[in-house]
Coordinates of C-alpha atoms and ligand atoms in Angstrom, one line a residue:
X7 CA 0.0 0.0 0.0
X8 CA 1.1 3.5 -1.1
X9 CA 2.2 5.9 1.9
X10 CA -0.8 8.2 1.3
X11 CA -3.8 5.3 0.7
X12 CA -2.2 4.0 4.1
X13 CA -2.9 7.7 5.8
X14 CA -6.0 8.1 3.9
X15 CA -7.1 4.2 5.3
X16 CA -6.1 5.0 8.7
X17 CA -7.5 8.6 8.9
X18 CA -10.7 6.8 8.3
X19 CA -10.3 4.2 11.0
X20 CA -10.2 7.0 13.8
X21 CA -13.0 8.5 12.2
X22 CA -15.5 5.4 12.4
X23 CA -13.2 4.6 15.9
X24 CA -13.9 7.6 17.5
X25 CA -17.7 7.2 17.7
X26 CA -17.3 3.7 18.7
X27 CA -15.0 5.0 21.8
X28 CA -17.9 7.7 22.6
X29 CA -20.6 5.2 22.8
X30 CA -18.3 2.8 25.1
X31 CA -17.5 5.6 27.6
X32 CA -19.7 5.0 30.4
X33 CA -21.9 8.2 32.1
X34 CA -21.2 8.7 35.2
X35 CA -23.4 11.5 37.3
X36 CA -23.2 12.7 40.7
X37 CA -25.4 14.2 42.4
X38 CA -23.6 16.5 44.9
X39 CA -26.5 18.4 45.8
X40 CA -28.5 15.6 47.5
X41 CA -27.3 13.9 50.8
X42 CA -27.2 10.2 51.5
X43 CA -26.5 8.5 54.9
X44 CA -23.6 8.7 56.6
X45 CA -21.0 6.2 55.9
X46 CA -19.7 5.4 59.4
X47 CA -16.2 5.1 59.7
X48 CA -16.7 1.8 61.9
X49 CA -17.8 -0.2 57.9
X50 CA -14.1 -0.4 58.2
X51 CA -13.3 -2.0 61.6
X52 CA -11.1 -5.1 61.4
X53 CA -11.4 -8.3 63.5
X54 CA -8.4 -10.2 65.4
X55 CA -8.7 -13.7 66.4
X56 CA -7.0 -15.9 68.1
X57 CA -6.4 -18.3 65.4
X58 CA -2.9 -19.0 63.7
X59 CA -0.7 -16.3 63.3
X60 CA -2.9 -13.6 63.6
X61 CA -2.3 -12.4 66.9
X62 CA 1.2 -14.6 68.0
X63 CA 3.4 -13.6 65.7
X64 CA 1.1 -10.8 63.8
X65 CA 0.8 -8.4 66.4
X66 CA 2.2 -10.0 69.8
X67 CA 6.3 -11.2 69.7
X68 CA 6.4 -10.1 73.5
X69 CA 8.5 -7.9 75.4
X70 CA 11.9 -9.5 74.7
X71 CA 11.9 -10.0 71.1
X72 CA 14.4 -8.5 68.4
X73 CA 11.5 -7.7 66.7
X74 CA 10.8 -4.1 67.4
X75 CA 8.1 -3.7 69.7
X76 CA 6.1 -1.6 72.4
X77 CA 5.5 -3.6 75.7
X78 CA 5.5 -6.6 72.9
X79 CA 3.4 -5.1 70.4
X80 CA 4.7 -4.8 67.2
X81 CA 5.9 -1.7 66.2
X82 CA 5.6 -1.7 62.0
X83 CA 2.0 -3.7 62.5
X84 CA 1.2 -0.8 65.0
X85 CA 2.5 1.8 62.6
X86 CA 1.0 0.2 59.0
X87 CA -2.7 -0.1 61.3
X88 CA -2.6 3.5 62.5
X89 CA -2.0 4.5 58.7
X90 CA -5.5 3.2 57.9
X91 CA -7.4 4.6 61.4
X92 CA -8.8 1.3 62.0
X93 CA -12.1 2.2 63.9
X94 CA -12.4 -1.1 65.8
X95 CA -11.0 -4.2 66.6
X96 CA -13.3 -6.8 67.2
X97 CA -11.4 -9.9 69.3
X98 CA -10.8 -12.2 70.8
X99 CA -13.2 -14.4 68.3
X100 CA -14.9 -15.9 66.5
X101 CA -15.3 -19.0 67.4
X102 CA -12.4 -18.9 70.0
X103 CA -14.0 -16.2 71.6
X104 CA -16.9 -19.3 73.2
X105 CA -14.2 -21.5 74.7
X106 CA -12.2 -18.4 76.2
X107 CA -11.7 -17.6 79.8
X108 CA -10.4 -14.0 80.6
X109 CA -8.9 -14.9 83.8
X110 CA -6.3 -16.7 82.0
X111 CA -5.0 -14.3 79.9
X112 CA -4.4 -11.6 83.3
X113 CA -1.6 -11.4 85.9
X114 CA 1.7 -12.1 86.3
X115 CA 3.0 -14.0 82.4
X116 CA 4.6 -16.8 84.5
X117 CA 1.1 -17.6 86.0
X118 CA -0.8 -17.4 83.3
X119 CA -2.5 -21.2 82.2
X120 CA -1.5 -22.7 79.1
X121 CA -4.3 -24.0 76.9
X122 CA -5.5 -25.9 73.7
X123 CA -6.7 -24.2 71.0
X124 CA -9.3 -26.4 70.1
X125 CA -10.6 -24.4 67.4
X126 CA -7.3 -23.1 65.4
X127 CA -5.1 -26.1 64.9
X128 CA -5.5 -27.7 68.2
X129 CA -2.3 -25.3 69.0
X130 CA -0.6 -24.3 72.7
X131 CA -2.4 -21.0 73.5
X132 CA 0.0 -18.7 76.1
X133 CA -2.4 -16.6 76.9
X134 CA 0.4 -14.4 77.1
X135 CA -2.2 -11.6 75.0
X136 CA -4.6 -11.3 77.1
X137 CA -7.2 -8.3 78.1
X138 CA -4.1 -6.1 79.1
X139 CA -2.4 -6.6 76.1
X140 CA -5.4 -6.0 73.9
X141 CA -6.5 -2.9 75.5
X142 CA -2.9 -1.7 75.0
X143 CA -2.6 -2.2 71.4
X144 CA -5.8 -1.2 70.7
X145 CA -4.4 1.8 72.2
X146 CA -1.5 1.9 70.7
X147 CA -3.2 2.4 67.2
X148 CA -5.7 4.3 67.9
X149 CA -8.9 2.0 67.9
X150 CA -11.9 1.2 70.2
X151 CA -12.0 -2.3 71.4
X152 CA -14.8 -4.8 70.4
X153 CA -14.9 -7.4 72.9
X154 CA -16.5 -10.3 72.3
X155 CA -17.7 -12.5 75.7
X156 CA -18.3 -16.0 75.9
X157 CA -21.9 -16.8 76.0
X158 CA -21.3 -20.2 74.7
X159 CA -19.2 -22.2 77.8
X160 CA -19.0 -19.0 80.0
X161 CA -21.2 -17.9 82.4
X162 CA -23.3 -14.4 82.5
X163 CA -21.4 -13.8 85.8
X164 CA -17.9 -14.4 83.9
X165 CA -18.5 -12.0 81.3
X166 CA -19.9 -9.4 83.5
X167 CA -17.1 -9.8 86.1
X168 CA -14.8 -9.3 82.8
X169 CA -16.1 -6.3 82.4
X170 CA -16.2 -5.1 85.5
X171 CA -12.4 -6.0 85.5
X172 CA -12.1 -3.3 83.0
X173 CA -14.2 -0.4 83.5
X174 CA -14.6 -0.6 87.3
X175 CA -13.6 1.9 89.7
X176 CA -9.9 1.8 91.2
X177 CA -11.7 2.0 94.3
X178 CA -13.4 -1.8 93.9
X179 CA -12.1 -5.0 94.2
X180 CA -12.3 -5.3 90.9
X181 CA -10.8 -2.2 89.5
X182 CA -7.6 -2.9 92.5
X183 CA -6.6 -6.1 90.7
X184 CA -6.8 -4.5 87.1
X185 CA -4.5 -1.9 88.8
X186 CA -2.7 -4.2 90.4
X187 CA -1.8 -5.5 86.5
X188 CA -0.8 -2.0 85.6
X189 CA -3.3 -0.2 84.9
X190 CA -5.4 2.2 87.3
X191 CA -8.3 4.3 85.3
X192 CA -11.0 2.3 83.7
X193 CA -10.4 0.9 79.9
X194 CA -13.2 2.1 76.9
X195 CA -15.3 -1.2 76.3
X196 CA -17.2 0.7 73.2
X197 CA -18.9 -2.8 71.6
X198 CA -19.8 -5.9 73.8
X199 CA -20.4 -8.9 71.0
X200 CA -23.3 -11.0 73.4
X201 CA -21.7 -14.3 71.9
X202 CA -20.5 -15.5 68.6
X203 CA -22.0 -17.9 65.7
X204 CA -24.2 -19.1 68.3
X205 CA -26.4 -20.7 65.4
X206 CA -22.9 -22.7 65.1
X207 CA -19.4 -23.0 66.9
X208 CA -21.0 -20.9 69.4
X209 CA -23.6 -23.6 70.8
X210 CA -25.6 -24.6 67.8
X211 CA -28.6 -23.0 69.9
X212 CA -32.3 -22.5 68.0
X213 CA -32.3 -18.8 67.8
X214 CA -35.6 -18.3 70.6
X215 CA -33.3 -20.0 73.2
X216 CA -30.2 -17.9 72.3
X217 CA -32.5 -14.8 72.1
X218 CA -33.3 -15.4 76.0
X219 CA -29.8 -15.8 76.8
X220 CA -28.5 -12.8 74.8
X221 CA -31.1 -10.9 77.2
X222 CA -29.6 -12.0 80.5
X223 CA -26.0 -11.1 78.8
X224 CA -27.5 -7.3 77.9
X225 CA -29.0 -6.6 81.3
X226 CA -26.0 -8.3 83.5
X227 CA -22.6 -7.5 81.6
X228 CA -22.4 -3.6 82.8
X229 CA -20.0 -1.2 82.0
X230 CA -18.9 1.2 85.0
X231 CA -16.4 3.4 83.3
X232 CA -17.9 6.3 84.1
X233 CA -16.6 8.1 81.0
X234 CA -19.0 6.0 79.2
X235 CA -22.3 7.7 79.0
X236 CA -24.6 9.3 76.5
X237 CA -23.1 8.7 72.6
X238 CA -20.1 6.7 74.2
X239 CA -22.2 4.0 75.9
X240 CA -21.2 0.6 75.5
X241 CA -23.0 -0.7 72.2
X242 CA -24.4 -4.6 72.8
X243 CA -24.5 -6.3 69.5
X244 CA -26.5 -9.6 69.7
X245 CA -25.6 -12.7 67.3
X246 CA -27.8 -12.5 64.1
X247 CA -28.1 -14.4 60.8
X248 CA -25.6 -16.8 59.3
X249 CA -25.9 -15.5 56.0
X250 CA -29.6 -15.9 54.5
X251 CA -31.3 -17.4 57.2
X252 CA -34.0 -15.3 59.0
X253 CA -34.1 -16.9 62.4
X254 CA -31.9 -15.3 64.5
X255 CA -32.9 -12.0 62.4
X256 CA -36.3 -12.5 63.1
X257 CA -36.0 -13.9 66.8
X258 CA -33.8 -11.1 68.5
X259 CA -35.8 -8.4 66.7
X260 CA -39.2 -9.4 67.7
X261 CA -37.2 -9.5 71.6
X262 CA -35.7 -6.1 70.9
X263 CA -39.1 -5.0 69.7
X264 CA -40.7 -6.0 72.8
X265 CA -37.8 -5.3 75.3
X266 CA -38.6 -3.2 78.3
X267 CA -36.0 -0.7 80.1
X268 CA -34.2 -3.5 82.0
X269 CA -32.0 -4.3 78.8
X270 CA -31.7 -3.4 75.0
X271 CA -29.3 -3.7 71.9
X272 CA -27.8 -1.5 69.9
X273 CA -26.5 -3.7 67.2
X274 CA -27.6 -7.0 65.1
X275 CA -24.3 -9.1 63.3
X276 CA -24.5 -10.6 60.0
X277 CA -21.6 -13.7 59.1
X278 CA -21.3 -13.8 55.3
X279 CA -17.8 -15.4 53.9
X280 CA -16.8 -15.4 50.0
X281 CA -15.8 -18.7 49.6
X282 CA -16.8 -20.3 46.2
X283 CA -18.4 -23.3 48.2
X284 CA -17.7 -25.2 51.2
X285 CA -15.1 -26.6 52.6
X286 CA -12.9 -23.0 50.8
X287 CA -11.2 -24.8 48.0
X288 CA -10.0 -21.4 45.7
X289 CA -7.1 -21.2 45.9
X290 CA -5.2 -17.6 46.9
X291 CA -2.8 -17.5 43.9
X292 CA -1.8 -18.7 40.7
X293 CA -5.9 -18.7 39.4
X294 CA -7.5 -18.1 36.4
X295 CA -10.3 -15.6 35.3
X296 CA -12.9 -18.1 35.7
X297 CA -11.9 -18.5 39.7
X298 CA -12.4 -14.4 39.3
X299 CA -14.8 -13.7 38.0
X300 CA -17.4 -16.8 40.0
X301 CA -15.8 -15.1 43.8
X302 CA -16.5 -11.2 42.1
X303 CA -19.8 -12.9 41.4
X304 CA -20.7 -14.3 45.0
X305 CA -19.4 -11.7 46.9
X306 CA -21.8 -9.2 45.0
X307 CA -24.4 -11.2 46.8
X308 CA -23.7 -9.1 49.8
X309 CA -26.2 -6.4 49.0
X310 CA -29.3 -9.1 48.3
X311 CA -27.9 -10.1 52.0
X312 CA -28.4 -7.3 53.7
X313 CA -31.4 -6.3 51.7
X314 CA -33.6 -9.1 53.5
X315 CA -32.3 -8.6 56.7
X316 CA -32.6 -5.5 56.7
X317 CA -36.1 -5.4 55.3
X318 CA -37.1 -8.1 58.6
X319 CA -35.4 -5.4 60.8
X320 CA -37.4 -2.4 59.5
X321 CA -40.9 -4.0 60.4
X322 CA -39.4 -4.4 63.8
X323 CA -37.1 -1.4 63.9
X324 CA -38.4 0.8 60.9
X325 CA -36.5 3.7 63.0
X326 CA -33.1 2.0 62.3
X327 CA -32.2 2.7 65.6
X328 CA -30.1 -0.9 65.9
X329 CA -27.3 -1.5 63.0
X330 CA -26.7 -4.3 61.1
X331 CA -22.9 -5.1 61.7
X332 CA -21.3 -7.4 59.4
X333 CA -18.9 -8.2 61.5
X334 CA -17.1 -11.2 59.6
X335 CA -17.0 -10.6 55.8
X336 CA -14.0 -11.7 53.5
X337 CA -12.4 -14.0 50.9
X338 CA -11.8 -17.7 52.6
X339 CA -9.8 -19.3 50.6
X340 CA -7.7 -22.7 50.8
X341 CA -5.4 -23.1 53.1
X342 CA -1.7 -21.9 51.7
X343 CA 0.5 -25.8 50.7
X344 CA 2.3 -26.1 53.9
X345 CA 0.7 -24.3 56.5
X346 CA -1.3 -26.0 59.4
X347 CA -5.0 -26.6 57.9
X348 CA -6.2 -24.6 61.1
X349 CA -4.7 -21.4 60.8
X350 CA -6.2 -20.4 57.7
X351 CA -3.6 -18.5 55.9
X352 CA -3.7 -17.2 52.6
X353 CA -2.2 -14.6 50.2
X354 CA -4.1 -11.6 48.9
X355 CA -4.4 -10.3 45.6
X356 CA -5.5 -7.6 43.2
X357 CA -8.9 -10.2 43.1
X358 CA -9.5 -9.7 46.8
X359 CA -8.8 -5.7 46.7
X360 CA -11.3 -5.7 43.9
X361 CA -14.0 -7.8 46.7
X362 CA -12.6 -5.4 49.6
X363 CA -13.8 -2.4 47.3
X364 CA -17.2 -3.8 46.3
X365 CA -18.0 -4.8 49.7
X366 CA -17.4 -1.4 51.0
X367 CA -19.4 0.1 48.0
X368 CA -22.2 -2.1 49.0
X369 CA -21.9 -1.1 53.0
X370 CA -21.9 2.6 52.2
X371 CA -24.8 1.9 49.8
X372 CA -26.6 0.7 53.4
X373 CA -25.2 2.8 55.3
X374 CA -28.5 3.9 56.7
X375 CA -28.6 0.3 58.4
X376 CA -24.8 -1.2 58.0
X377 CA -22.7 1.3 60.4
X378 CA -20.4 -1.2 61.4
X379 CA -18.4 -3.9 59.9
X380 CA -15.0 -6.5 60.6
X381 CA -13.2 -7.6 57.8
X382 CA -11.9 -11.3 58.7
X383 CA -9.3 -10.5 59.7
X384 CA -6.8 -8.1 60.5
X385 CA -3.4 -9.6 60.3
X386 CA -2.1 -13.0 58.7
X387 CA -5.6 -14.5 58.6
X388 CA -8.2 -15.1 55.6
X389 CA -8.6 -11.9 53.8
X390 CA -5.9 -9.7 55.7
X391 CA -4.6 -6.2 55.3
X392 CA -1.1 -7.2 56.9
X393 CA 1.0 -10.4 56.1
X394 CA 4.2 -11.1 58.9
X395 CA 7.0 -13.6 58.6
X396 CA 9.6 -13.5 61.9
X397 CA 10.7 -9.6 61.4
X398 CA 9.4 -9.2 58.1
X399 CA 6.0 -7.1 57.2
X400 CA 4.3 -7.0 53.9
X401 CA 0.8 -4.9 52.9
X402 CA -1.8 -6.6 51.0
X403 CA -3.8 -4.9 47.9
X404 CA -6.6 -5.5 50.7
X405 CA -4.9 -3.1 52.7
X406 CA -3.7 -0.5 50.5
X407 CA -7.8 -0.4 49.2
X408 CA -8.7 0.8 52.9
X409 CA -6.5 3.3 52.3
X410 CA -7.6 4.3 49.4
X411 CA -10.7 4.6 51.4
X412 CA -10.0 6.8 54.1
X413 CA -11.7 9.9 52.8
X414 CA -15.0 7.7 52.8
X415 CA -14.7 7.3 56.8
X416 CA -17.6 9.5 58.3
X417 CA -18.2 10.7 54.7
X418 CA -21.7 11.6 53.7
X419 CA -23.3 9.3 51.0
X420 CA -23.6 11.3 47.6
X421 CA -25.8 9.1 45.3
X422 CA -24.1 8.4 41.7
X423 CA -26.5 7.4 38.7
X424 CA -24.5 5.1 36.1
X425 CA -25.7 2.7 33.6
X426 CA -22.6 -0.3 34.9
X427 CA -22.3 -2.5 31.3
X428 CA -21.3 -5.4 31.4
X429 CA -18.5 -7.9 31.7
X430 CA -18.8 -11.9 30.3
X431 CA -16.7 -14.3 31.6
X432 CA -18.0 -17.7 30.5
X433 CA -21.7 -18.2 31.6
X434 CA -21.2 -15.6 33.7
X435 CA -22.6 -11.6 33.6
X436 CA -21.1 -9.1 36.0
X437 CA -21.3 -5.0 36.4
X438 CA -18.5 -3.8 34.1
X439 CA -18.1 -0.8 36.5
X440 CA -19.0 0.3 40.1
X441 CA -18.9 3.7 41.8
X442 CA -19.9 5.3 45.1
X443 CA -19.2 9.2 46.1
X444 CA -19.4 10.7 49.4
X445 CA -18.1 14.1 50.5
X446 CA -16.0 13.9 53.3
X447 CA -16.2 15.3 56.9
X448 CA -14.5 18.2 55.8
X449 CA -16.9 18.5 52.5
X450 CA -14.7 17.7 49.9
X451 CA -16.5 15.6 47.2
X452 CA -14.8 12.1 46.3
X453 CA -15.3 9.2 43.9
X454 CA -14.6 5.9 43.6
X455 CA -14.5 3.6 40.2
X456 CA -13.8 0.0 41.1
X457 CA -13.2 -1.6 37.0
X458 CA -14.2 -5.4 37.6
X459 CA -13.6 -5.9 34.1
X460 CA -9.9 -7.6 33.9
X461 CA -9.4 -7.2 30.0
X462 CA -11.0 -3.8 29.2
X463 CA -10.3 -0.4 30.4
X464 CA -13.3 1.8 31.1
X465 CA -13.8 5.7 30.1
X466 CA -15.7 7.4 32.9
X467 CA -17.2 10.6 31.6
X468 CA -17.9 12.3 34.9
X469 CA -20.4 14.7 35.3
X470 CA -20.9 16.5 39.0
X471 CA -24.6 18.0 39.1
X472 CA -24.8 20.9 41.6
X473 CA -20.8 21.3 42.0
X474 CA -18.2 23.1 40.1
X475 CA -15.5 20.6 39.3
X476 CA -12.8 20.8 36.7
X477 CA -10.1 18.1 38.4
X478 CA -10.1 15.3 40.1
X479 CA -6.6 13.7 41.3
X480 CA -6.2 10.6 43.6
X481 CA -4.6 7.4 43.4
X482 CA -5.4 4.0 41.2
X483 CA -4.6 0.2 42.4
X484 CA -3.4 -2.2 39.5
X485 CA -1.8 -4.4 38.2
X486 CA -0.9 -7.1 35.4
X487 CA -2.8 -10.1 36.3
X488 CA -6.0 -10.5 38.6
X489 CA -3.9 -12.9 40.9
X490 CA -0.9 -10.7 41.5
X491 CA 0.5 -10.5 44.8
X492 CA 2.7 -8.7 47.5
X493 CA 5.5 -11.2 48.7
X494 CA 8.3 -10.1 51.4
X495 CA 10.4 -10.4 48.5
X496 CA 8.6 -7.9 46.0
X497 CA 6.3 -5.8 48.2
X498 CA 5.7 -3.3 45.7
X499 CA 3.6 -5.5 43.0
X500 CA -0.2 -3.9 43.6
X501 CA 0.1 -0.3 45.4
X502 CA -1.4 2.5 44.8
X503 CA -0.2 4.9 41.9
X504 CA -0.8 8.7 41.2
X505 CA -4.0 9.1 39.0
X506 CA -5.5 11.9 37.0
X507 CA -8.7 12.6 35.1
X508 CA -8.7 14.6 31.5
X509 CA -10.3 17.6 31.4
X510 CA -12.0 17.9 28.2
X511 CA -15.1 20.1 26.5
X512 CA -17.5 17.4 28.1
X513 CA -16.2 17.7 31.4
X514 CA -14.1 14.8 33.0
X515 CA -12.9 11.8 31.6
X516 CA -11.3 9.2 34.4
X517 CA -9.5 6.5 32.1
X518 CA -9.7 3.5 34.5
X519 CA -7.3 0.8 33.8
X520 CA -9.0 -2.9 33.7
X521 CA -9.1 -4.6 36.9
X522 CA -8.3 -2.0 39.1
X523 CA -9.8 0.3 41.8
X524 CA -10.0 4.3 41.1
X525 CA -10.5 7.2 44.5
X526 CA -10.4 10.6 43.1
X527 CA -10.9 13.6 44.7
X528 CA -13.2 15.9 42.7
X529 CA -12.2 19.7 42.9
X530 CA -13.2 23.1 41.2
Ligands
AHR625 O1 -13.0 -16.1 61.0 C1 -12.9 -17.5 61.1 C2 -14.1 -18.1 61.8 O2 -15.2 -17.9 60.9 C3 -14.6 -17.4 63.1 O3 -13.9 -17.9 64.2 C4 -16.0 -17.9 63.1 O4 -16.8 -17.0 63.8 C5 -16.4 -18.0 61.7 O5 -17.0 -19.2 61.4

């Protein structure tokens, strides 16, 4: 072909290309004028169990270890956690938290009773972390604690004497020995979890008989720090649903509806796991698109989820004045080759930033009902924002997505109206695209784009109704493959990048790179 027919040819490719690439830019309108819920910044709490690595090792190498640490709390997992604000830290289960007694884990380390772990692995617990030790690191980054009492082998007076322990007056018996151990003023108990799974590991108990035993756990377990009235109160958040089923929605709302001023609740849990079947056989690298794009799927399932139970809790609560709090959601996948069975380890990849993103869209989307939430879990466990080995650290894409997130803590919902496309993997439809905006506590407008589509990049023509906006700057998370990783050896696979929109004569254009998730702040 001559020079110029090969000009003239391609000149007329753009032409008939350029249309094309309007119609596939998707519409993207936000509606800054109108205001949504507020997204509470506790839809990001994490939750620490004692279960494998994620506390021995992950946060606790104890006072005399070469591994940096505060009163044997790591220093760069204290540092990396206080990065993201973690809200809250709900511990110490799970299912651990029915078999454990507090008395163990206080006092004098050399006294303290050795254990089995007959959950996790069947492992020696220490109890060397015990209530102490949690209430310091959950100082130590700047969180509230979530405790959560044993309502399965425990007693009503154990858990409220465990309380007492901590929030009592240095004046009582009780507050004297929790001096005694090192520390005089009363600890913040913010959230009391009344029992875990209790459909389950908890007890397997039918939800009317757990529902009467919750009650004797709301009126009894008292908090006495005196700091601790009004909006800081202790929030109780009863067991609820194991993913679909109504029961336990059902029972303990019809209780709360008719409870009387001797005890109430201030929050219901939902359980809901992404695991692509049962017994977690995915595994956490090395998988292929199908393996993507059938976990993407289920874990969009979330929103039908808290769609029924929260539609049972408004024709008991149509106020909303008890949350739902999903306070174990994540990717469980198999077991990494090597590792003990029980201590469900795993890697984390761009795949399970991508599920972290649309989880959180779908919690701010509720956010009118969801105002709490525990990603399982925190460090070295399931779907984890921190990996450790001995004295190394490593963040996952999980992790770098919360940060991504931060502007969304406390942020007011904005509603966003976009028409998603679509994206076909085998027999399988999904969204294309998904996008919250909120403005933040300081009211800044921001958005986010999560691209679920791992082949295509999407053009988002942003429009802002209501707002004057002519940038928007943030940061992108990406990478080559679906399954790529952080390892200690190459940290710095999936982080986040700089990112720009195009201004243009149509406004903004956000060019968002396939698989990958976008938060840009919107200015004038
Ligand atoms: O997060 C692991 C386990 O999953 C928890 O201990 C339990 O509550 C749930 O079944």
């Amino acid at each position: 072909m001559r020079p110029g027919r090969l000009l003239t040819t391609l000149a007329l490719m753009l032409a008939t290309a350029s249309p094309v690439l309007a119609q596939t830019a998707i519409d993207v309108r936000i509606d800054a004028g109108a205001k949504g819920a507020k997204i509470d910044r506790n839809i990001f709490g994490q939750f620490a169990e004692h279960l494998g690595t994620g506390i021995y090792g992950g946060v606790w190498v104890g006072k005399n270890s070469p591994i940096p640490n505060v009163r044997g709390v790591r220093k760069d997992v204290v540092a990396a956690l206080r990065a993201i604000k973690v809200p809250n830290v709900r511990w110490p289960g799970g299912c651990f938290a029915d078999e454990y007694h507090w008395r163990h884990g206080i006092g004098p380390v050399e006294g303290r009773r050795k254990t089995i772990n007959s959950n996790w692995g069947g492992t020696v617990e220490p109890n060397t972390f015990g209530t102490d030790e949690f209430m310091d690191f959950v100082e130590q980054i700047g969180s509230e604690a979530y405790l959560s009492v044993n309502l399965g082998s425990g007693t009503v007076q154990e858990a409220a004497e465990w309380i007492e322990y901590m929030t009592a007056d240095p004046a009582t018996t009780a507050g004297k020995e929790r001096a005694a151990n090192g520390r005089v003023a009363p600890y913040k108990v913010k959230y009391l979890g009344l029992g875990n799974e209790s459909w389950s590991c908890g007890g397997a108990m039918r939800a009317e008989y757990y529902t009467d035993e919750m009650k004797r756990y709301a009126r009894f377990v008292r908090n006495y720090n005196p700091a601790q009235t009004g909006p800081e109160a202790m929030q109780r958040i009863a067991v609820g649903p194991n993913q679909a089923d109504p029961a336990y929605t059902e029972a303990v709302m019809a209780a709360y509806k008719a409870h009387d001023w001797s005890w109430s609740l201030e929050g219901l849990s939902l359980h809901s796991y992404t695991t692509g079947g049962w017994p977690p056989s995915y595994p956490s690298t090395g998988f292929d698109e199908g393996a993507y794009a059938r976990l993407v799927k289920e874990t969009l399932s979330m929103d039908g989820l808290i769609a029924t139970h929260s539609a049972i809790m408004d024709k008991y609560d149509p106020d909303k004045k008890v949350p739902l709090v999903v306070d174990e959601w994540g990717v469980w996948l198999a077991p990494l080759q090597g590792t003990n069975p029980g201590f469900l380890a795993q890697q984390n990849s761009l795949r399970d930033g991508i599920i972290a993103a649309l989880n959180l869209n779908i919690f701010a989307r509720h956010a009118d009902r969801v105002r709490m939430t525990n990603i399982a879990q925190m460090v070295n466990v399931l779907q984890a924002m921190i990996l450790t080995d001995e004295d190394r650290m490593v963040l996952t894409p999980t992790y770098h997505v919360y940060k991504l997130y931060l502007p969304f803590q406390d942020a007011t919902f904005t509603p966003v109206r976009f028409e998603a496309g679509v994206y076909k993997e085998g027999d399988i439809a999904l969204p294309r695209v998904d996008a919250i905006a909120a403005r933040d506590t300081q009211g800044q407008l921001w958005l986010a784009v999560t691209n679920l589509d791992p082949r295509r990049a999407a053009a988002i023509q942003a429009t802002v109704e209501d707002a004057a906006v002519s940038r928007a700057s943030g940061h992108v998370i990406t990478a080559g493959r679906v399954d790529a990783v952080n390892t200690f050896e190459a940290p710095q696979t999936v982080v986040p990048k700089p990112f720009s929109a195009r201004a243009g004569a149509k406004g903004l254009t956000l060019d968002i790179p396939a698989k990958s998730v976008v938060v840009v702040k919107l200015e004038p």
